[in-house]
PDB file of C-alpha atoms in Angstrom:
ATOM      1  CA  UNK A   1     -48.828  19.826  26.294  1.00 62.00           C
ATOM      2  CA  UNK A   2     -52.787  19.440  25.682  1.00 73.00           C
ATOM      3  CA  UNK A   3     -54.859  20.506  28.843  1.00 91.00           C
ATOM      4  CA  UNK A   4     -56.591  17.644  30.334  1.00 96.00           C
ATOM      5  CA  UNK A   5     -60.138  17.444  30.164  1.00 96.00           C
ATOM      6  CA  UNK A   6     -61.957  15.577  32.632  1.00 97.00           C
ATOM      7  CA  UNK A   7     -66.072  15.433  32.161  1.00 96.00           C
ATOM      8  CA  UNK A   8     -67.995  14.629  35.525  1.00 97.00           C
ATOM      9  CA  UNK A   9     -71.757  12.999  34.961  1.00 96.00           C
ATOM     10  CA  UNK A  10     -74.178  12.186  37.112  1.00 96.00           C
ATOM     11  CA  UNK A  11     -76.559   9.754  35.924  1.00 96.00           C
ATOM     12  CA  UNK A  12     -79.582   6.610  36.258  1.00 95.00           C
ATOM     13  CA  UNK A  13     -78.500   3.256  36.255  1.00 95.00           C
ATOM     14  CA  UNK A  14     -81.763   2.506  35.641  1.00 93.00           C
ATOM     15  CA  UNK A  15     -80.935   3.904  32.013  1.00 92.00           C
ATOM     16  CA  UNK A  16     -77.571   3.077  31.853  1.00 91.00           C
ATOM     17  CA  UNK A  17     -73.689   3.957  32.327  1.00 91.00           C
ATOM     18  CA  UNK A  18     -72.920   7.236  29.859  1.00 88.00           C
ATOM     19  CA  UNK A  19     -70.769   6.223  27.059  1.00 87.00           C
ATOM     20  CA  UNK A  20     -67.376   7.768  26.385  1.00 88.00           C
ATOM     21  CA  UNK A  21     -67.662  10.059  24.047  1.00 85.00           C
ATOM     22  CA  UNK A  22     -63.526  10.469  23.719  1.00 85.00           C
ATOM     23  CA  UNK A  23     -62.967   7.220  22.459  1.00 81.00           C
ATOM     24  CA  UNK A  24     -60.916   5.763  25.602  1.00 79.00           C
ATOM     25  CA  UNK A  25     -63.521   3.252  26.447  1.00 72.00           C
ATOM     26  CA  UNK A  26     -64.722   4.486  30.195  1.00 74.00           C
ATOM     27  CA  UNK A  27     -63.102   6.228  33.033  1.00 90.00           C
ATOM     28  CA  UNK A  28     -64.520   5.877  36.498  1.00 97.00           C
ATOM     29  CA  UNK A  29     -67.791   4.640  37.513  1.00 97.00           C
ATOM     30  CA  UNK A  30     -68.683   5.556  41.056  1.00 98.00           C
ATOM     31  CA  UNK A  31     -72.417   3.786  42.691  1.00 98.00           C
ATOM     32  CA  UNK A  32     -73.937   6.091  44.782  1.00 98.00           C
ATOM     33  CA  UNK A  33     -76.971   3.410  45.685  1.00 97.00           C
ATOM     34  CA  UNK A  34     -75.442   2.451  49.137  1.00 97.00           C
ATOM     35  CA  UNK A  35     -75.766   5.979  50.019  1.00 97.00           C
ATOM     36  CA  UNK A  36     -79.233   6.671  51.624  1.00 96.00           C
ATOM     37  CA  UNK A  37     -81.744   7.781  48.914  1.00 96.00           C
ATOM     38  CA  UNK A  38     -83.447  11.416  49.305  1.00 96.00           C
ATOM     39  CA  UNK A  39     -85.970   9.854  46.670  1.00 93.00           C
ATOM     40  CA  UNK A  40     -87.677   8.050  49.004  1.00 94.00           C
ATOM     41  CA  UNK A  41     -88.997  10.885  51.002  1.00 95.00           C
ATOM     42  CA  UNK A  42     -91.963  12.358  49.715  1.00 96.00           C
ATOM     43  CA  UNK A  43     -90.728  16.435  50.222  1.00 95.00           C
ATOM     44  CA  UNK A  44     -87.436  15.384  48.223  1.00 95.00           C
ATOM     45  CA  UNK A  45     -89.510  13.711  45.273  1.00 92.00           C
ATOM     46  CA  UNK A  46     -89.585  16.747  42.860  1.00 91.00           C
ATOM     47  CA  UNK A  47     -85.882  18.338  43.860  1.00 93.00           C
ATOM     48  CA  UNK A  48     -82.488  17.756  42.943  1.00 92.00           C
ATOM     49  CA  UNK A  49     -79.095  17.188  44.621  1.00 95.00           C
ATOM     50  CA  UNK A  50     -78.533  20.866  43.660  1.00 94.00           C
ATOM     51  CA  UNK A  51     -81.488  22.093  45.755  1.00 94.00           C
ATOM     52  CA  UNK A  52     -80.494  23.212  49.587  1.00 96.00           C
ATOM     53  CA  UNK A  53     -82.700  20.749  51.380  1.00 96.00           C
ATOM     54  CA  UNK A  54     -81.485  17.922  49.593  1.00 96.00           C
ATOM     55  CA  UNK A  55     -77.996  18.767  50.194  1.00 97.00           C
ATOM     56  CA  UNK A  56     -78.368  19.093  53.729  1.00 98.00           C
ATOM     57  CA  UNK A  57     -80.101  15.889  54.007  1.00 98.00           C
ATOM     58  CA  UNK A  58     -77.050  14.460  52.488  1.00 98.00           C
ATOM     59  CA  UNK A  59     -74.477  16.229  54.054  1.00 98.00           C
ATOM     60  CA  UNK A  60     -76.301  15.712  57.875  1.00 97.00           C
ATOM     61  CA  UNK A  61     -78.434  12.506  57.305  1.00 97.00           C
ATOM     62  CA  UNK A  62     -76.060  10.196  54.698  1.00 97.00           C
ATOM     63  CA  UNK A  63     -72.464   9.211  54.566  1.00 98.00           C
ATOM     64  CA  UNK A  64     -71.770  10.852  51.420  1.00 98.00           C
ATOM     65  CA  UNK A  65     -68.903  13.253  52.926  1.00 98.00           C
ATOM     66  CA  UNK A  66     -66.899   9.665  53.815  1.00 98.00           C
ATOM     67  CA  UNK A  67     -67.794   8.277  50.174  1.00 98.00           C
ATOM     68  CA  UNK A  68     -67.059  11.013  48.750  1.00 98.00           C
ATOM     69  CA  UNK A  69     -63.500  11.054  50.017  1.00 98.00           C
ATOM     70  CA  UNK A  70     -62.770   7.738  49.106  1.00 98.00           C
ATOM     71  CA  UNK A  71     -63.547   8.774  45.803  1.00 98.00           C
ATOM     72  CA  UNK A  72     -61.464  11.846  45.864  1.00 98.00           C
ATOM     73  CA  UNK A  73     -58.320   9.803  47.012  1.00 98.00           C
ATOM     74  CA  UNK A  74     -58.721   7.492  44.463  1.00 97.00           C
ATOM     75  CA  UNK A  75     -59.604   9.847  41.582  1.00 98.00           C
ATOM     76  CA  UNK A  76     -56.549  12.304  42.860  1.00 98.00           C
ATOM     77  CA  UNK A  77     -54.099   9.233  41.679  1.00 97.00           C
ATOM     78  CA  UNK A  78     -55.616   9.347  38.289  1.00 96.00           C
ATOM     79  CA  UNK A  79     -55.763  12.673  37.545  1.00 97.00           C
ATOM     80  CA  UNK A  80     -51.710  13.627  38.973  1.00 97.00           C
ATOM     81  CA  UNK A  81     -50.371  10.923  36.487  1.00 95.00           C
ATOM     82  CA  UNK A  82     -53.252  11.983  34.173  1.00 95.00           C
ATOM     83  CA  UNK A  83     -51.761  15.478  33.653  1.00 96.00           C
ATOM     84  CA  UNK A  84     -47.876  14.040  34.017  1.00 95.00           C
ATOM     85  CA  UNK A  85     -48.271  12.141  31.302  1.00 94.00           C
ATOM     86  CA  UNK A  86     -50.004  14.860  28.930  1.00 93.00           C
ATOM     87  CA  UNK A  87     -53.358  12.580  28.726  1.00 93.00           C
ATOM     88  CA  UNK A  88     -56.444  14.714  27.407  1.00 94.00           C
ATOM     89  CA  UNK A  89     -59.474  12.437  29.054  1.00 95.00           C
ATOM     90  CA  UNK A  90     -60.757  11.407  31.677  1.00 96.00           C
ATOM     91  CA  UNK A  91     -64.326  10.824  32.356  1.00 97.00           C
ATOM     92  CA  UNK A  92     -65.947  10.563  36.065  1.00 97.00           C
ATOM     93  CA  UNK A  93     -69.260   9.174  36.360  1.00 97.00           C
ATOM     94  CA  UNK A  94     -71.585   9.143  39.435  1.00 98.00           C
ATOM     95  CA  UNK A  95     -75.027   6.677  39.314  1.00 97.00           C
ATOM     96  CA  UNK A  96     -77.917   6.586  41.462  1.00 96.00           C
ATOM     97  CA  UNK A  97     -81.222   4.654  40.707  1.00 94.00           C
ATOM     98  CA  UNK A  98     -83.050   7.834  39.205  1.00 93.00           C
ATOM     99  CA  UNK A  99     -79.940   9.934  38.590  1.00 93.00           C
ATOM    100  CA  UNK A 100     -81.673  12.573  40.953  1.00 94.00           C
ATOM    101  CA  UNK A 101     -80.228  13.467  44.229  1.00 96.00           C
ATOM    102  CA  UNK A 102     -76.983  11.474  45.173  1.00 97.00           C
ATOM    103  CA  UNK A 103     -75.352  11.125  41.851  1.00 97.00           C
ATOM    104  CA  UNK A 104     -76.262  14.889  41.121  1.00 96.00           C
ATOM    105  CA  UNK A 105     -74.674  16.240  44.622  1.00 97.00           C
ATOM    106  CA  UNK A 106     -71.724  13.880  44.195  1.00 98.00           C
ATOM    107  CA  UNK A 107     -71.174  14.962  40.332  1.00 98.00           C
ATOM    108  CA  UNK A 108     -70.919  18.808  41.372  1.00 97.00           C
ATOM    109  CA  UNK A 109     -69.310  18.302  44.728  1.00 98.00           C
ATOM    110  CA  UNK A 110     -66.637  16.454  42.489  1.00 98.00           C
ATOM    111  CA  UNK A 111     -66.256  18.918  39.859  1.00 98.00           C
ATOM    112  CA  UNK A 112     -65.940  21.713  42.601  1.00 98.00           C
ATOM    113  CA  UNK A 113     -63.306  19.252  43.919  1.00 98.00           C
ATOM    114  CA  UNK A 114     -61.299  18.641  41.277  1.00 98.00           C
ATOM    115  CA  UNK A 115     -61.264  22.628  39.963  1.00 98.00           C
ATOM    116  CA  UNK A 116     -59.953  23.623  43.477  1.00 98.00           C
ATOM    117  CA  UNK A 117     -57.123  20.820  43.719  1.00 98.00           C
ATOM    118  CA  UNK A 118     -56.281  20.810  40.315  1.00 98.00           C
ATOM    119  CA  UNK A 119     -56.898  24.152  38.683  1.00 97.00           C
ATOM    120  CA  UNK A 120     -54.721  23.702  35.174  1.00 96.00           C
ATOM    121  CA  UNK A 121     -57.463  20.992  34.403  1.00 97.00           C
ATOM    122  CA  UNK A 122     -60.609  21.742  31.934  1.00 97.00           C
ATOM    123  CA  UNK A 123     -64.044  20.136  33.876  1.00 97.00           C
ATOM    124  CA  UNK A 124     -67.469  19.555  32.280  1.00 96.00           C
ATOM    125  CA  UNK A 125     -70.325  19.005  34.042  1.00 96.00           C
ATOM    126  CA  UNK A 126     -73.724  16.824  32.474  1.00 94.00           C
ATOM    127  CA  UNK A 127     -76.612  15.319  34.460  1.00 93.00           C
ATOM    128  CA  UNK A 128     -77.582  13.149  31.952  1.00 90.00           C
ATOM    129  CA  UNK A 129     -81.021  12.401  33.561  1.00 86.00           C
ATOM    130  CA  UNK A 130     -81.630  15.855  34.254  1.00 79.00           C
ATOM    131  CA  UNK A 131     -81.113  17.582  31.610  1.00 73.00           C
ATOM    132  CA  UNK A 132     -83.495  15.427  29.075  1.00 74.00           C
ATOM    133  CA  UNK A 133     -85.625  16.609  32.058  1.00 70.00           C
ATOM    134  CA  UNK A 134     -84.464  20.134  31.307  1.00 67.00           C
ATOM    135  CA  UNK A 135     -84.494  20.782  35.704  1.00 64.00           C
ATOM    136  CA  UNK A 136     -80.941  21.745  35.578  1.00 62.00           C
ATOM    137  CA  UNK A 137     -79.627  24.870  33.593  1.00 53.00           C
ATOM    138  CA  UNK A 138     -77.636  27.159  36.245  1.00 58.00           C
ATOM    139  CA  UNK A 139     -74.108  26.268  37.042  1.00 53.00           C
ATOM    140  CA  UNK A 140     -72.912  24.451  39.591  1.00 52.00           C
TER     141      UNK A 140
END
């Protein structure tokens, strides 16, 4: 049975959902606009969701921890029948207006996620805005 490959991407809605590059026509598409926006705040303006003041913005001053959960319980469904049923796609996407902070944070924190819960699946990683930006080369 193939391994199941699930691709996490954090992106801008102001440039778009990501295409699905296997061919199955979209996956999930999670908004992270009703989460309060790190952007706005002038000391936030120039980092990421991968840099540690942003995250602890959003982990003391947001509710991403509860939306974040909701999205694990409803990707967890997925993913179990996902890998029963020997699929090999699934794609996970995460939007924010500038594809910045929130959607970053919630891509990785997602990906870290899924590869504790579910280590016999393969995850990618892409920050679509970000990396035409070329800010984000290390690992998650």
């Amino acid at each position: 049975m193939a391994k199941l490959n699930i691709n996490v991407r954090s992106f801008s809605y102001k440039k778009g959902i990501p295409t699905d590059p296997t061919g199955n026509g979209g996956g999930f598409v999670f908004d992270c606009r009703g989460i309060l926006n790190p952007g706005r705040k002038e000391e936030f303006k120039t980092q990421t969701g991968r840099d540690e003041a942003v995250i602890k913005y959003l982990e003391t001053e947001t509710k991403i921890a509860v939306f974040l959960e909701g999205v694990f319980q409803v990707i967890d469904i997925s993913i179990e029948d996902y890998i029963q049923r020997g699929f090999e796609n699934l794609e996970i996407n995460f939007g924010c207006t500038g594809g910045q902070h929130r959607s970053v944070y919630s891509a990785d924190t997602t990906a870290k996620y899924i590869e504790n819960k579910f280590p016999e699946v393969q995850v990618t990683v892409q920050h679509v805005v970000q990396e035409e930006k070329n800010w984000i080369n290390e690992a998650y």
